[in-house]
Coordinates of C-alpha atoms in Angstrom, one line a residue:
M1 CA 7.3 -31.7 14.1
P2 CA 3.8 -30.4 13.6
S3 CA 2.1 -31.1 10.3
T4 CA 1.1 -28.5 7.6
I5 CA -2.4 -28.8 8.5
T6 CA -1.8 -28.2 12.3
I7 CA 0.4 -25.0 11.5
S8 CA -2.6 -23.8 9.2
I9 CA -5.1 -24.3 12.1
L10 CA -2.8 -22.5 14.6
L11 CA -2.2 -19.5 12.2
G12 CA -5.8 -19.3 11.6
A13 CA -6.7 -19.2 15.2
R14 CA -4.0 -16.5 15.8
L15 CA -5.5 -14.5 13.0
G16 CA -9.0 -15.0 14.3
L17 CA -8.1 -13.6 17.7
L18 CA -6.3 -10.7 16.1
A19 CA -9.6 -10.0 14.0
G20 CA -11.6 -10.1 17.4
F21 CA -9.2 -7.4 18.8
L22 CA -9.2 -5.3 15.9
L23 CA -13.2 -5.5 15.8
A24 CA -13.4 -4.4 19.3
A25 CA -10.9 -1.5 18.5
V26 CA -13.0 -0.5 15.5
I27 CA -16.1 -0.3 17.8
T28 CA -14.5 1.6 20.6
D29 CA -12.7 4.0 18.1
T30 CA -15.7 4.7 16.1
A31 CA -17.9 5.3 19.3
A32 CA -15.4 7.3 21.4
R33 CA -12.5 8.2 19.1
K34 CA -10.3 6.3 21.4
I35 CA -8.6 2.9 21.6
P36 CA -8.4 2.0 25.3
N37 CA -5.0 0.8 26.5
K38 CA -6.8 -2.3 28.3
L39 CA -7.8 -3.5 24.8
V40 CA -4.2 -3.1 23.4
L41 CA -2.4 -4.6 26.4
G42 CA -5.0 -7.5 26.4
G43 CA -4.3 -8.0 22.7
L44 CA -0.4 -7.9 23.3
A45 CA -0.8 -10.5 26.1
V46 CA -2.7 -12.9 23.8
A47 CA -0.4 -12.2 20.9
F48 CA 2.6 -13.3 23.0
L49 CA 0.8 -16.1 24.4
C50 CA -0.1 -17.2 20.8
Q51 CA 3.6 -16.8 19.6
G52 CA 4.9 -18.7 22.7
L53 CA 2.6 -21.6 22.5
F54 CA 2.6 -21.9 18.6
F55 CA 6.1 -21.2 17.7
G56 CA 8.2 -21.2 21.0
G57 CA 10.9 -18.9 21.7
S58 CA 11.4 -18.0 17.9
G59 CA 7.9 -16.8 18.0
L60 CA 8.2 -14.7 21.0
L61 CA 11.2 -13.1 19.3
D62 CA 9.2 -12.6 16.1
G63 CA 6.3 -11.1 18.0
A64 CA 8.6 -8.7 19.8
K65 CA 10.2 -7.7 16.5
G66 CA 6.9 -7.3 14.6
M67 CA 5.6 -5.3 17.8
G68 CA 8.6 -2.9 17.7
L69 CA 8.5 -2.4 13.9
G70 CA 4.8 -1.7 13.9
F71 CA 5.4 0.8 16.6
V72 CA 8.3 2.5 14.8
L73 CA 6.7 2.7 11.6
F74 CA 3.6 4.5 13.0
L75 CA 5.4 6.7 15.7
P76 CA 6.5 9.5 13.2
L77 CA 2.8 10.1 12.2
Y78 CA 2.0 10.4 15.9
L79 CA 4.8 12.7 16.3
L80 CA 3.7 14.9 13.4
R81 CA 0.2 14.9 15.0
A82 CA -1.3 13.1 12.1
M83 CA -2.3 10.2 14.2
G84 CA -3.4 9.2 17.9
A85 CA -1.2 7.3 20.2
G86 CA -4.0 4.5 20.2
D87 CA -3.5 3.9 16.5
V88 CA 0.3 3.6 17.1
K89 CA -0.2 1.1 19.9
L90 CA -2.7 -0.7 17.9
M91 CA -0.4 -1.3 15.1
A92 CA 2.3 -2.6 17.5
M93 CA -0.3 -5.0 18.8
V94 CA -0.9 -6.1 15.1
G95 CA 2.8 -6.6 14.7
A96 CA 3.0 -8.7 17.7
F97 CA 0.3 -11.1 16.5
T98 CA 1.7 -11.2 12.9
G99 CA 5.4 -10.9 13.3
M100 CA 8.2 -9.1 11.5
Q101 CA 7.6 -10.8 8.2
D102 CA 4.0 -9.4 7.6
I103 CA 4.1 -6.0 9.4
V104 CA 5.7 -3.8 6.7
G105 CA 3.0 -5.2 4.2
I106 CA 0.3 -4.5 6.7
V107 CA 1.3 -1.0 7.2
L108 CA 1.4 -0.2 3.5
F109 CA -2.1 -1.7 3.1
T110 CA -3.2 0.3 6.1
F111 CA -2.0 3.5 4.5
V112 CA -3.7 2.7 1.3
A113 CA -6.9 1.9 3.2
G114 CA -6.6 5.1 5.3
G115 CA -6.2 7.2 2.1
V116 CA -9.3 5.6 0.5
L117 CA -11.4 6.0 3.7
S118 CA -10.2 9.7 3.9
L119 CA -11.3 10.3 0.4
A120 CA -14.7 8.7 1.0
F121 CA -14.9 10.8 4.3
A122 CA -14.2 13.9 2.4
L123 CA -16.7 13.1 -0.4
K124 CA -19.4 12.4 2.2
L125 CA -18.7 15.7 3.9
K126 CA -18.4 17.5 0.5
S127 CA -15.0 18.6 1.7
L128 CA -12.7 17.1 -0.9
H129 CA -11.5 20.5 -2.0
R130 CA -10.5 21.4 1.7
L131 CA -8.8 18.0 1.9
I132 CA -6.8 18.5 -1.1
N133 CA -5.8 22.2 0.0
N134 CA -4.7 20.7 3.6
M135 CA -2.6 18.0 2.0
K136 CA -0.9 20.6 -0.4
Y137 CA -0.3 23.0 2.7
L138 CA 1.1 20.3 5.0
T139 CA 3.3 18.7 2.3
L140 CA 4.8 22.1 1.2
A141 CA 5.2 23.3 4.9
G142 CA 6.7 19.9 5.9
M143 CA 9.3 19.9 3.0
S144 CA 10.2 23.4 3.6
K145 CA 11.0 22.7 7.2
V146 CA 12.9 19.4 6.4
A147 CA 14.8 21.5 3.9
A148 CA 15.7 24.0 6.7
G149 CA 16.9 21.1 9.0
K150 CA 13.9 21.2 11.3
M151 CA 11.3 18.7 12.3
P152 CA 8.3 18.8 9.8
V153 CA 5.8 19.6 12.6
N154 CA 2.9 21.9 11.7
D155 CA 3.0 25.0 13.8
F156 CA -0.4 26.3 12.6
P157 CA -3.6 24.3 12.7
V158 CA -5.2 23.4 9.2
N159 CA -8.9 23.7 8.6
S160 CA -9.4 20.1 9.3
I161 CA -12.5 18.3 7.7
G162 CA -12.7 16.0 10.8
T163 CA -11.1 13.0 12.3
L164 CA -11.2 9.5 10.9
P165 CA -11.3 6.5 13.5
Y166 CA -8.1 5.0 12.1
A167 CA -8.8 1.6 13.8
W168 CA -10.9 1.1 10.6
A169 CA -7.9 1.6 8.3
I170 CA -5.7 -0.6 10.5
T171 CA -8.3 -3.3 10.3
L172 CA -9.1 -3.0 6.6
G173 CA -5.3 -2.9 5.9
T174 CA -4.6 -5.9 7.8
A175 CA -7.5 -7.9 6.3
G176 CA -6.6 -6.7 2.8
Y177 CA -3.0 -7.7 3.2
F178 CA -4.0 -11.2 4.2
V179 CA -6.5 -11.5 1.4
W180 CA -3.8 -10.3 -1.0
R181 CA -1.2 -12.6 0.5
S182 CA -3.4 -15.7 0.1
L183 CA -3.9 -15.2 -3.7

């Protein structure tokens, strides 16, 4: 049975590797507005290697559950065209590293970080009014479609203020969650 200190070192190493992959995603997403599949697949391979080495079969299962839940929680935003596929795959990779017990908290912290970053982005571009109008329109249009029994997909493009490299939000949300959890 590994000691508490050994477990802490292993968890720290796993989170350090995750931080490296997230940093690489931030750099590529900022530069090219794309998160390469090679980066995500490499991250998944390392995540499952860590899970298997550190925790055995139960770690592999927990990593698979975390990956699936991270993917499922972000998939609706991709289907609604509010997020890119790379962001969904990146959150699945985060879930593979962290497991099922942490991914819901990480997703919630990521949404908060994304909201704060969106507000900062809108303020920087002096487009806060347009952002608020877009949110009202998308919310009302989506609710009316759901009420009519349809998918809440936006048929008409809104006057976007730009795109946000969401790897930033995923990275800040993940880090924020672990800081909060350690308090």
